CSV table of C-alpha atoms in Angstrom, one decimal:
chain,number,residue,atom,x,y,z
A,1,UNK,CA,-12.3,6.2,-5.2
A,2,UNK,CA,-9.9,3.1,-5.3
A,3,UNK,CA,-9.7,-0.6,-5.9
A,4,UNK,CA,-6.6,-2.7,-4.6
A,5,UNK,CA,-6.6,-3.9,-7.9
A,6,UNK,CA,-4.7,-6.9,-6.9
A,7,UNK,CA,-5.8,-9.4,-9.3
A,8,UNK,CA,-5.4,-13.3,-8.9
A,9,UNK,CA,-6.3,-16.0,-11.3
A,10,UNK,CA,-8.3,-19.0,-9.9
A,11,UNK,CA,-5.5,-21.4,-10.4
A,12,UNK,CA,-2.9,-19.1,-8.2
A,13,UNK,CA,-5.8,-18.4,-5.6
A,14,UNK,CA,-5.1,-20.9,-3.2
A,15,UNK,CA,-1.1,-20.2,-2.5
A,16,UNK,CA,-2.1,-16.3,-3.1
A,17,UNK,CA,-0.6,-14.4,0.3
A,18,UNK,CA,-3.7,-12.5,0.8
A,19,UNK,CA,-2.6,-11.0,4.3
A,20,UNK,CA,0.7,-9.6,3.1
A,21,UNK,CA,-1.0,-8.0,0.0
A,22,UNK,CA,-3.4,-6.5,1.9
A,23,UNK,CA,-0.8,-5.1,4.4
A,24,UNK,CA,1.3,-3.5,1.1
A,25,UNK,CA,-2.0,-2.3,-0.1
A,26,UNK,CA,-2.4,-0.4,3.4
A,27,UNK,CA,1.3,1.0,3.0
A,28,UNK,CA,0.7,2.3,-0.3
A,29,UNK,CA,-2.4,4.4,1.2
A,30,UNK,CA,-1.0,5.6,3.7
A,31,UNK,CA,1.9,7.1,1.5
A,32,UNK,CA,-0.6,8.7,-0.7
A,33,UNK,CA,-2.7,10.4,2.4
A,34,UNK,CA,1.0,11.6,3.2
A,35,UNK,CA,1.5,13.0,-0.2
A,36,UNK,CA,-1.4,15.1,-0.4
A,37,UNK,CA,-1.4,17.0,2.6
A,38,UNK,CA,-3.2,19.6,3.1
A,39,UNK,CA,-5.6,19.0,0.2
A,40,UNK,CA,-8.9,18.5,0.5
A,41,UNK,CA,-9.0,15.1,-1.7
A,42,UNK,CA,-10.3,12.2,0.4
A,43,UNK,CA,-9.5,8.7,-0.4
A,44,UNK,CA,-12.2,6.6,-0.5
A,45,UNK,CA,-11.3,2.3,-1.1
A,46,UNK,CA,-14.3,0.5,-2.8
A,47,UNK,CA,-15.7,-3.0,-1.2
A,48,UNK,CA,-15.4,-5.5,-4.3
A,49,UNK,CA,-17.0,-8.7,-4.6
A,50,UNK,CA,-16.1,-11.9,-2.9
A,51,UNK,CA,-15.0,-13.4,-6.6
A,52,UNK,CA,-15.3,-11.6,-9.6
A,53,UNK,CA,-18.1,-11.8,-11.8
A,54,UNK,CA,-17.1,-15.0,-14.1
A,55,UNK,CA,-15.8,-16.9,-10.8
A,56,UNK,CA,-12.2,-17.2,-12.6
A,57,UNK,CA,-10.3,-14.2,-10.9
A,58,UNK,CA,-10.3,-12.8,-7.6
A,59,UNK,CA,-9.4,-9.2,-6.0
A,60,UNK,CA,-10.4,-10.2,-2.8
A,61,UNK,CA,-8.0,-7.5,-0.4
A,62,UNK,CA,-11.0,-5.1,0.9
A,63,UNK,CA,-14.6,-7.5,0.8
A,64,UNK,CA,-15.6,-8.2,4.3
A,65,UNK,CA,-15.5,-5.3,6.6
A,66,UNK,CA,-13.3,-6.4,8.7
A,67,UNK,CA,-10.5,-6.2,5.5
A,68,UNK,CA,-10.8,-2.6,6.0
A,69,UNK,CA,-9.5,-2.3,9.9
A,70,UNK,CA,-5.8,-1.8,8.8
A,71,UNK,CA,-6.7,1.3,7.0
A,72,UNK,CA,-8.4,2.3,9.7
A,73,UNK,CA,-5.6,2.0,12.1
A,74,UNK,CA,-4.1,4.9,9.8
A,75,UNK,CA,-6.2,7.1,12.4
A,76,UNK,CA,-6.5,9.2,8.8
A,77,UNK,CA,-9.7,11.6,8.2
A,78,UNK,CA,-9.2,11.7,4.8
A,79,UNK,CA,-9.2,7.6,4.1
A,80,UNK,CA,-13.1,6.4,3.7
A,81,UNK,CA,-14.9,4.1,1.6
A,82,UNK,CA,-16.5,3.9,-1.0
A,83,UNK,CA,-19.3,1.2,-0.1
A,84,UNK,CA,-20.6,-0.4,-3.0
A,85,UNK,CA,-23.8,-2.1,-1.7
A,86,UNK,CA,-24.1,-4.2,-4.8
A,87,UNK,CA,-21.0,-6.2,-4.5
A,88,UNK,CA,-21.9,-6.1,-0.5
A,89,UNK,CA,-25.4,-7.9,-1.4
A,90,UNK,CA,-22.9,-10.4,-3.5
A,91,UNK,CA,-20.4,-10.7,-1.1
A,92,UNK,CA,-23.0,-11.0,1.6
A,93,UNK,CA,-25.6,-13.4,0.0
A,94,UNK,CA,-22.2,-15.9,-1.3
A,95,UNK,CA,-20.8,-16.1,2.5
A,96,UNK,CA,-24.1,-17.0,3.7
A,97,UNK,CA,-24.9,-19.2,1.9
A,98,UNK,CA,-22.4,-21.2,1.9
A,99,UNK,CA,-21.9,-21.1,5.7
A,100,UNK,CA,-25.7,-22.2,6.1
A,101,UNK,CA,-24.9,-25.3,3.9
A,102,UNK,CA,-21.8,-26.8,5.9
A,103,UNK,CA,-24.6,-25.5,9.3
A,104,UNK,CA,-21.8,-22.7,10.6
A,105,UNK,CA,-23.2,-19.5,11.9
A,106,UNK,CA,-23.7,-16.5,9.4
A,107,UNK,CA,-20.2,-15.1,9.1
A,108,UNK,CA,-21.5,-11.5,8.6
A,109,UNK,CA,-24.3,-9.3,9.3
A,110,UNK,CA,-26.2,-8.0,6.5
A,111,UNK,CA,-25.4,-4.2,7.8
A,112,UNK,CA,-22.2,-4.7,9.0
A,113,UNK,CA,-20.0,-2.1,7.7
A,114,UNK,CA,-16.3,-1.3,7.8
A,115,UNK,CA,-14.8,0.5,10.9
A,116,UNK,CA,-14.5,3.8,8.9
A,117,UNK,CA,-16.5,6.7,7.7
A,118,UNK,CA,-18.9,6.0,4.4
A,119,UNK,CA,-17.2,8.5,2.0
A,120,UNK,CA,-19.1,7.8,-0.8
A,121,UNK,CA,-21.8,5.3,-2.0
A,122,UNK,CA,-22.5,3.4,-5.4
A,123,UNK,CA,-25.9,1.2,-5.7
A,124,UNK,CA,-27.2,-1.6,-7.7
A,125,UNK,CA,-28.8,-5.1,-7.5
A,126,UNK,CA,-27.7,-8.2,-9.1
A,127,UNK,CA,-28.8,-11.5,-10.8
A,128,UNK,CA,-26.7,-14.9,-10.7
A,129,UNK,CA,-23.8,-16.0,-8.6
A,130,UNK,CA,-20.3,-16.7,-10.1
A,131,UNK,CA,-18.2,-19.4,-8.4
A,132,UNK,CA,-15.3,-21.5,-9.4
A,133,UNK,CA,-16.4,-24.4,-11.9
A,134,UNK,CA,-19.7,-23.0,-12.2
A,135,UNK,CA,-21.3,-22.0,-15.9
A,136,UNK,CA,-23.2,-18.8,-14.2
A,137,UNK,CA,-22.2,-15.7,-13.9
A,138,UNK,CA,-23.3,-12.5,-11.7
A,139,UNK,CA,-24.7,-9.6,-13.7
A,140,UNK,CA,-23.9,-6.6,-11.9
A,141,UNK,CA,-26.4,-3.3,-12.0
A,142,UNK,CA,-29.6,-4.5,-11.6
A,143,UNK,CA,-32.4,-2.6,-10.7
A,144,UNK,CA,-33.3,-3.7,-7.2
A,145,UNK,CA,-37.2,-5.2,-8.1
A,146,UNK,CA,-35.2,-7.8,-10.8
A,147,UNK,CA,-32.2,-9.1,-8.5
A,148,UNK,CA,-32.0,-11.9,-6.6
A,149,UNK,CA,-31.8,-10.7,-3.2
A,150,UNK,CA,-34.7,-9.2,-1.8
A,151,UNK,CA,-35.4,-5.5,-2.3
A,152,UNK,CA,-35.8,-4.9,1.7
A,153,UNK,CA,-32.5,-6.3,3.0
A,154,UNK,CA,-31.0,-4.1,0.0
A,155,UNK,CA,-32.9,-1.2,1.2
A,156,UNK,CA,-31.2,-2.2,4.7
A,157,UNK,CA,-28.3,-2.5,3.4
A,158,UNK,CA,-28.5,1.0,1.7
A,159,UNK,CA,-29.9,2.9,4.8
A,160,UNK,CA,-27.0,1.3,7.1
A,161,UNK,CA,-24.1,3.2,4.1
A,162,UNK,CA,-26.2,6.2,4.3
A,163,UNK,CA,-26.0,6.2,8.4
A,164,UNK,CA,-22.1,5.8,8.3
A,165,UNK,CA,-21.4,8.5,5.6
A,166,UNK,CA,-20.1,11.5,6.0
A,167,UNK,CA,-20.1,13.6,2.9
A,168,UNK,CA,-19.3,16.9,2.2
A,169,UNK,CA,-21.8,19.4,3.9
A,170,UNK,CA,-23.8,16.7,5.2
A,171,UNK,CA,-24.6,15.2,1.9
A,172,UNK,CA,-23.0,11.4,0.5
A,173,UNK,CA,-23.3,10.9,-3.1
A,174,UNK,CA,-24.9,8.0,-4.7
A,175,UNK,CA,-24.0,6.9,-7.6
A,176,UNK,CA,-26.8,4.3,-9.4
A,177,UNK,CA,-24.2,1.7,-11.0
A,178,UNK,CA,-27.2,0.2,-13.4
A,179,UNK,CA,-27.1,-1.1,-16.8
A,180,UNK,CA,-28.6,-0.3,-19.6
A,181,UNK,CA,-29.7,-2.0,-22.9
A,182,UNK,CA,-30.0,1.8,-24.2
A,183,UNK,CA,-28.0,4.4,-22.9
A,184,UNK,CA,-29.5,6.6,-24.8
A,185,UNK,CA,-32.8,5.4,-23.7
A,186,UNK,CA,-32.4,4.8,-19.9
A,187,UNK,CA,-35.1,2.7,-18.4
A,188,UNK,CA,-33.5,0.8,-15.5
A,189,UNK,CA,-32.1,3.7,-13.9
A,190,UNK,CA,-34.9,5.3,-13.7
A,191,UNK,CA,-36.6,2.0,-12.4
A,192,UNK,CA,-33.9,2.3,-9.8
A,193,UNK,CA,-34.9,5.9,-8.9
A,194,UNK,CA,-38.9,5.0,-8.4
A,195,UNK,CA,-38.1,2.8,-6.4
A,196,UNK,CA,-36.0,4.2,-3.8
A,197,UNK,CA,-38.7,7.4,-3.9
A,198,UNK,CA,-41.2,4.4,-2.8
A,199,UNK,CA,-39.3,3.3,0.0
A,200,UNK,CA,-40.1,5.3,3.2
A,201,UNK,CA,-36.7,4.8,5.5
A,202,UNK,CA,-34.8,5.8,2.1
A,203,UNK,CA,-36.8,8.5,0.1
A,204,UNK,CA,-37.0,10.8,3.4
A,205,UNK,CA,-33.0,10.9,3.4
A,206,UNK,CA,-32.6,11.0,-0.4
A,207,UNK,CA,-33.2,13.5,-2.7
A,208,UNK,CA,-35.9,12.0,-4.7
A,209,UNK,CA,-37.5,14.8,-6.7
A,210,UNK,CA,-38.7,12.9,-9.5
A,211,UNK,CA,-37.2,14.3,-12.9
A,212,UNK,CA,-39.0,16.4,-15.5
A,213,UNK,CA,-40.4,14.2,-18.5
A,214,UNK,CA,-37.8,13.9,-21.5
């Protein structure tokens, strides 16, 4: 799993060359997919949020879906993503809204997905939005019954990764990206995990055995 890790400050954001760093992003991929081969490593680049979670940086190279059609154009099998349906529901639930307030269409569908095969999944809700000048901030791994977008469209948004992936043997890990107040005491993960055994479309495709006490 990767991140562009190209990392802007809110005051060089609006002369930032988004396009071109994308492109050398791309580049740099496709010499690593050269460099290994014959090995069975896949590559998998992670969605990340529309701004980052203080609204005062930015890594915006691979956010909407369509960010991720130049690696796809690599024609590689072993370049995926790893589709993080938390920082989707961010991404998602920012873009909307503020295309609904200047009355513009919705810019993305909630289940849109990039043009490439679902290599690995993490999950989460969240709670606040971050944006430039604002005091909030977004709290990433929430479990999904105390975030602020509904629980259905992130169970939609969760069945529609699970559709695209393509994991080994069939299978696509997913990896529950929740915080804790306890680590050693972990209650909203385990939130996280009764929950998705309660919804149908998802706990029929996901191996919910519920856990042994302890």
């Amino acid at each position: 799993m990767l991140h562009a890790n190209q990392f802007v400050s809110l005051a060089d954001w609006p002369t930032f060359d988004l396009p071109t760093t994308r492109a050398g992003v791309v580049d740099r991929v496709a010499e690593l997919d050269e460099y290994l081969g014959d090995s069975p490593i896949w590559i998998g680049i992670e969605n990340l949020p529309v701004i980052g979670a203080q609204g005062i940086d930015f890594d915006s190279v691979f956010v909407r879906p369509a960010d991720f059609d130049p690696l796809a154009e690599l024609g590689s099998d072993r370049v995926g993503v790893t589709w993080d349906v938390c920082h989707w529901a961010v991404t998602y639930s920012t873009l909307t809204a503020m295309a609904r307030l200047e009355q513009r269409p919705d810019p993305v569908s909630a289940f849109e997905l990039p043009a490439l095969p679902v290599k690995h999944v993490h999950f989460a809700s969240f709670s606040g939005h971050a944006m430039p000048t604002w005091p909030d901030q977004c709290l990433e791994g929430v479990p999904p019954l105390a975030g602020d977008i509904s629980p259905d469209l992130l169970a939609g948004m969760l069945a529609a990764a699970l559709d695209a992936a393509t994991g080994d043997g069939g299978e696509t890990g997913v990896v529950f990206e929740v915080q804790e107040s306890d680590y050693e005491s972990r209650k909203n993960c385990w939130a996280t995990y009764d929950w998705l055994a309660s919804v149908p479309e998802l706990a029929a495709r996901v191996d919910c055995t519920r856990r042994a006490d302890g």
